[in-house]
Tab-separated table of C-alpha atoms in Angstrom:
chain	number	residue	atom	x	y	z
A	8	UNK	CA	-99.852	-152.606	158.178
A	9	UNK	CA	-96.115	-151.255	159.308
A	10	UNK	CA	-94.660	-149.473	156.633
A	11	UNK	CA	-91.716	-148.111	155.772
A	12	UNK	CA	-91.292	-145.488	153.126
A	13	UNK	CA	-87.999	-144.262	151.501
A	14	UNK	CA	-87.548	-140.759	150.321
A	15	UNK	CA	-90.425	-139.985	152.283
A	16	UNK	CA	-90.019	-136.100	151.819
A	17	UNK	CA	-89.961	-136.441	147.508
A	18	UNK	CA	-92.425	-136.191	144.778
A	19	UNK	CA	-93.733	-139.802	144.843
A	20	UNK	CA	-92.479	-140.662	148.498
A	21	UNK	CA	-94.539	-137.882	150.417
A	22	UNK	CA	-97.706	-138.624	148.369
A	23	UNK	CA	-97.312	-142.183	149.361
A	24	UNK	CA	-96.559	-141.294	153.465
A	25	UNK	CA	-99.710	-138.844	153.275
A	26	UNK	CA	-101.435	-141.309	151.883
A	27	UNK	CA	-100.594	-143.834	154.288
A	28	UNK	CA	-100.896	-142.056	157.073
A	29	UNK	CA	-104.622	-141.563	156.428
A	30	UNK	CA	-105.176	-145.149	155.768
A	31	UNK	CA	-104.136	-145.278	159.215
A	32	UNK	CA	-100.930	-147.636	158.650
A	33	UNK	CA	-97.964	-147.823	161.440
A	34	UNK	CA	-95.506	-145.800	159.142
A	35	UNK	CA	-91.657	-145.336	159.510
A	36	UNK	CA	-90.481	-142.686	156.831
A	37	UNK	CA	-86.890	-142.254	156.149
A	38	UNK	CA	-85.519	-139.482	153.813
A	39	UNK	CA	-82.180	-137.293	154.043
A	40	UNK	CA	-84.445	-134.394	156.080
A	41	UNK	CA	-87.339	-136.094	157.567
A	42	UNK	CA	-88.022	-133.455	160.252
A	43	UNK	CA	-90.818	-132.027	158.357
A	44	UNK	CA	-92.772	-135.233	158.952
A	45	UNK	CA	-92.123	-135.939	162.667
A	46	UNK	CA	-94.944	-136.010	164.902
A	47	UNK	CA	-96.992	-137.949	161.952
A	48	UNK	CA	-95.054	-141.275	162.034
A	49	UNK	CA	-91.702	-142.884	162.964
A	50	UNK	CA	-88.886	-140.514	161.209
A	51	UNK	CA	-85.229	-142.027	160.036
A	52	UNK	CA	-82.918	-139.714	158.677
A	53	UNK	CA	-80.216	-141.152	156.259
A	54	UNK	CA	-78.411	-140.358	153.084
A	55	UNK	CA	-79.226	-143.454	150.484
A	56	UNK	CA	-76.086	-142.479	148.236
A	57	UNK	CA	-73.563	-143.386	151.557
A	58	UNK	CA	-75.975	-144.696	153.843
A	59	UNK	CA	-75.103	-146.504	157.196
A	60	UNK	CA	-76.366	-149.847	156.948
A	61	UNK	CA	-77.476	-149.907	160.712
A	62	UNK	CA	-79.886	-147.369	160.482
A	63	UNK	CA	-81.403	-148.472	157.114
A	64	UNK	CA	-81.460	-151.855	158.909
A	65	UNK	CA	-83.066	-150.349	161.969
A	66	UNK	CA	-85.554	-148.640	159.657
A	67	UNK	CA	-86.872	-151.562	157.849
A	68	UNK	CA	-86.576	-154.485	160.987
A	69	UNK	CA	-90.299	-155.693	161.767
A	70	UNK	CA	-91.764	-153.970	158.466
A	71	UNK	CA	-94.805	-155.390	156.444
A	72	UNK	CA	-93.487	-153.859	153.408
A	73	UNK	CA	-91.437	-151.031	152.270
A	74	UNK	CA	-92.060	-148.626	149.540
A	75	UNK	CA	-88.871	-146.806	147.648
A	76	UNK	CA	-89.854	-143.214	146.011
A	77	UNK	CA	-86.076	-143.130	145.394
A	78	UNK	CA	-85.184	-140.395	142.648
A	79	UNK	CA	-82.920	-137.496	141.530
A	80	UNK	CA	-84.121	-134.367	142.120
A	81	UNK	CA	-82.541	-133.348	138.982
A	82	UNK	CA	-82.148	-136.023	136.750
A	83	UNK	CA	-79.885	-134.861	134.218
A	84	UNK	CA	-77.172	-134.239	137.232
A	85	UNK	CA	-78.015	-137.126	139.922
A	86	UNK	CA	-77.524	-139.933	137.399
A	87	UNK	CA	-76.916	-142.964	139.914
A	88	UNK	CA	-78.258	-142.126	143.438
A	89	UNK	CA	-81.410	-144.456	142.790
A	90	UNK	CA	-79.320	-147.861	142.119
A	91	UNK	CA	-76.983	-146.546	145.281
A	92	UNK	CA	-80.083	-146.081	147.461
A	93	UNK	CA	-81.955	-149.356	145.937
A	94	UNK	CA	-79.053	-151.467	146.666
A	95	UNK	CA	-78.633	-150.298	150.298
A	96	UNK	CA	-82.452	-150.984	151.095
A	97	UNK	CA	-82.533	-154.337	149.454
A	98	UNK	CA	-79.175	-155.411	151.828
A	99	UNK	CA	-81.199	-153.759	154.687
A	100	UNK	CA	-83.908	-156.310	153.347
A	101	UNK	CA	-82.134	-158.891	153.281
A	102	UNK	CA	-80.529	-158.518	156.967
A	103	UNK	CA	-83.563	-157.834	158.722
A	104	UNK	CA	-86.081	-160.561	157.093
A	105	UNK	CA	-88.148	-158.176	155.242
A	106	UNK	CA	-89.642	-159.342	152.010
A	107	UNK	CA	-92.208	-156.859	150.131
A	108	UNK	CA	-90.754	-154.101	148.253
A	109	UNK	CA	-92.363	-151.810	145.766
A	110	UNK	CA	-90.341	-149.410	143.733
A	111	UNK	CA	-91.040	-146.642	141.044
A	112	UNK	CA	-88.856	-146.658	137.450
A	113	UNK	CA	-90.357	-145.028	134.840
A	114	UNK	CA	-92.337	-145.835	131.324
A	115	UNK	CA	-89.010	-145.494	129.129
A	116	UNK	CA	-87.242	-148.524	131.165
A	117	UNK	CA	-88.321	-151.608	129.748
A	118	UNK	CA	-86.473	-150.669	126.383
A	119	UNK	CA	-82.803	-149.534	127.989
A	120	UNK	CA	-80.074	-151.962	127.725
A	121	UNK	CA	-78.994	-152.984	131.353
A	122	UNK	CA	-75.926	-155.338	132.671
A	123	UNK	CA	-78.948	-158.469	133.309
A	124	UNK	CA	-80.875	-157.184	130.053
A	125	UNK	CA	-78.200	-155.943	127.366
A	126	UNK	CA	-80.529	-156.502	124.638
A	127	UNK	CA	-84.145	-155.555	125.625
A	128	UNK	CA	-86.404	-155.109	123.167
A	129	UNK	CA	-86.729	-152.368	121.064
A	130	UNK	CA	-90.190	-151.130	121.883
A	131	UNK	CA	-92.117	-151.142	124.782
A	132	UNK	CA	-95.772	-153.549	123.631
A	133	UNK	CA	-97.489	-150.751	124.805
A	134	UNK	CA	-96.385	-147.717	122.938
A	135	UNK	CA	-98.266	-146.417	120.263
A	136	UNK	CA	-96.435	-144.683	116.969
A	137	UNK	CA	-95.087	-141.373	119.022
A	138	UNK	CA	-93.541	-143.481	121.530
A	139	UNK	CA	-91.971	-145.743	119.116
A	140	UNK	CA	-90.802	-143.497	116.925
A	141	UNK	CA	-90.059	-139.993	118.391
A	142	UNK	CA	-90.841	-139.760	122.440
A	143	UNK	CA	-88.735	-142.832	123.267
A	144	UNK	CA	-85.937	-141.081	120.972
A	145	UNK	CA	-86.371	-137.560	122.488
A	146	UNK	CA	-86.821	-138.715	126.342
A	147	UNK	CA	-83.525	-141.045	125.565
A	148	UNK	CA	-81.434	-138.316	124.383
A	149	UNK	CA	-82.391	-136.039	127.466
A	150	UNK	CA	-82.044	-138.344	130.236
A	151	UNK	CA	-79.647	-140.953	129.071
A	152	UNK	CA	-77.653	-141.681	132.155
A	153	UNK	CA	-80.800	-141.411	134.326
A	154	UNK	CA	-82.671	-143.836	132.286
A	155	UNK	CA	-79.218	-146.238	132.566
A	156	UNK	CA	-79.720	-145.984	136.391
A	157	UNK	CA	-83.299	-146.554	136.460
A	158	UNK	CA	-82.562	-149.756	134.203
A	159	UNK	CA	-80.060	-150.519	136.489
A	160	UNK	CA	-82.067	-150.460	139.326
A	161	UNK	CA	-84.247	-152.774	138.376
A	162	UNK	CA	-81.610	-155.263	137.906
A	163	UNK	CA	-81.272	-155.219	141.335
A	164	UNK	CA	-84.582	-155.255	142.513
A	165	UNK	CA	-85.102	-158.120	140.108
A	166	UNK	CA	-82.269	-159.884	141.251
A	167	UNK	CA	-82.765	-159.167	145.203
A	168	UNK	CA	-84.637	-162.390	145.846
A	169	UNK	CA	-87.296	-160.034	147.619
A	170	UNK	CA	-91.321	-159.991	146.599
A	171	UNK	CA	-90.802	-157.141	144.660
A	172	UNK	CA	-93.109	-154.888	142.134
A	173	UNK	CA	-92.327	-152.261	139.468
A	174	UNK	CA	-94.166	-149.021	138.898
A	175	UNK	CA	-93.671	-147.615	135.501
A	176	UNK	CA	-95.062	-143.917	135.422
A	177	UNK	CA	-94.509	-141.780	132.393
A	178	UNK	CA	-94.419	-138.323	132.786
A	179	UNK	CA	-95.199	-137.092	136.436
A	180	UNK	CA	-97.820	-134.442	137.046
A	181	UNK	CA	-98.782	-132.720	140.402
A	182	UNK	CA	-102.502	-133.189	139.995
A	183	UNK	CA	-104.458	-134.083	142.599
A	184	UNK	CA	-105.415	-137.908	143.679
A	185	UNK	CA	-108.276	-139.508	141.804
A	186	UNK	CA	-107.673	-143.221	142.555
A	187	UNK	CA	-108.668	-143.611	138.465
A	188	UNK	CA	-105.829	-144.392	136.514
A	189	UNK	CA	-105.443	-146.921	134.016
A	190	UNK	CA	-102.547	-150.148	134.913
A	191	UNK	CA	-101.048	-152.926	132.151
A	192	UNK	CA	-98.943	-155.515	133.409
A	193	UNK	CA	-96.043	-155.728	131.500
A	194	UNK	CA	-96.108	-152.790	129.600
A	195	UNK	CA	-97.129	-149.391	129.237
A	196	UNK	CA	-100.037	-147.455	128.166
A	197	UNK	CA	-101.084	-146.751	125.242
A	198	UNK	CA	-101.703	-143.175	125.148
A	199	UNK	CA	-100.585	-143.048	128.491
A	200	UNK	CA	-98.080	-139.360	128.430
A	201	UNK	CA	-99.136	-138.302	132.008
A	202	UNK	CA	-99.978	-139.218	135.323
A	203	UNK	CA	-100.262	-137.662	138.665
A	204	UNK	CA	-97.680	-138.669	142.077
A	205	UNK	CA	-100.872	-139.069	144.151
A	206	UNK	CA	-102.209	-142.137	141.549
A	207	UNK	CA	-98.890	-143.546	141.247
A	208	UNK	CA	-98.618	-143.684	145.142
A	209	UNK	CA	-102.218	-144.842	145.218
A	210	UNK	CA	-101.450	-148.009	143.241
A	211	UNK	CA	-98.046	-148.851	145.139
A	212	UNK	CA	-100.180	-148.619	148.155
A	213	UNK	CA	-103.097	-150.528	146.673
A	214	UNK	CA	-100.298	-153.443	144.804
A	215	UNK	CA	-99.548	-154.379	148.793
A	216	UNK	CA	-102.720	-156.196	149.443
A	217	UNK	CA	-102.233	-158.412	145.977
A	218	UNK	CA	-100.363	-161.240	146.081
A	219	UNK	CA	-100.474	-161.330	142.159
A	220	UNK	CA	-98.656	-158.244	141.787
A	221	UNK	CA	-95.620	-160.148	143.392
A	222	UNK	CA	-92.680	-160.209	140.426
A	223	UNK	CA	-94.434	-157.724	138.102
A	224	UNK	CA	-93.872	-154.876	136.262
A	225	UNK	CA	-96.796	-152.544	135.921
A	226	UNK	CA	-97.540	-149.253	133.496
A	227	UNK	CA	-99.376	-146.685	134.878
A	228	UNK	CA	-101.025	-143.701	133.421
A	229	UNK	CA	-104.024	-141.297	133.683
């Protein structure tokens, strides 16, 4: 399958090159410093938060699918680079023909107020009574504005008119890949506080060969 893989170089994004590479996929990776990866796979270097359109269109034209592991690296400060960057690859999308796109959000998400969802509901169907009641509070307070982007973001990935799918991770781990991991459609998990990059890359990879997975949100935990 051709991929291509945005923020190829981050947390989430180099587990999920790595991990295509093996698989033996035709890979393009694009990230703001991609020379670490050249040699491996097609490299495109670009800067999502004032990206040139051409080159995010070159990127993506002829692609099976492409894979966001968009992200502040600090997520308190960056508040807004991942609906900047998510916008720009779905009009790069959209240009070039290109219609399977996974992205990552995170757990908190389907409880923040967006512009398309102003009043979501209050808890998530799969939190359990820490969630609901103090993590969801706590998490909210730290990374308000992030959370607002993430929400955001999924606006427009919703709204892109591409086959789309939504990885909801909680709390992201370095541990190593397993390929166990428990998924819920549509929620989170309960219990779920923790899971590693390498899983969550795992199932984006593993969401591309089901056609069910098209227009769906999915928890993820360990």
């Amino acid at each position: 399958m051709k991929l291509t893989i945005f923020a190829a170089t981050g947390g989430i994004g180099r587990q999920v090159f790595e991990q295509a590479v093996a698989a033996g996929h035709d890979v393009t990776a694009v990230a703001r410093n991609p020379q670490s990866l050249a040699g491996r796979a097609r490299v495109v270097a670009a800067d999502l938060t004032a990206a040139d359109p051409a080159v995010l269109a070159s990127a993506v034209q002829g692609s099976d699918a492409v894979l966001s592991g968009l992200g502040p690296r600090r997520p308190r400060t960056e508040a807004g680079i991942t609906s900047r960057g998510t916008r720009a690859i779905v009009a790069a999308m959209r240009a070039t023909g290109v219609r399977r796109l996974v992205v990552v959000s995170a757990a908190p998400i389907g409880t923040v107020p967006s512009p398309a969802r102003p009043t979501p509901p209050r808890h998530d169907p799969g939190d359990g009574f820490f969630m609901r009641h103090l993590g969801s509070r706590f998490a909210g307070a730290m990374f308000r504005a992030h959370y607002a982007d993430l929400a955001l973001t999924e606006d427009i990935v919703r709204e892109s008119g591409l086959d789309w799918t939504i990885s909801r991770p909680p709390r992201l781990t370095d541990r190593p890949l397993t390929g166990v991991y428990r998924v819920a459609r549509g929620r989170n998990i309960r219990g779920g506080v923790t899971v590693s990059r390498a899983n969550v890359a795992h199932h984006m990879l593993a969401v591309l060969d089901q056609p069910e997975a098209v227009h769906q949100v999915f928890g993820i935990a360990d």
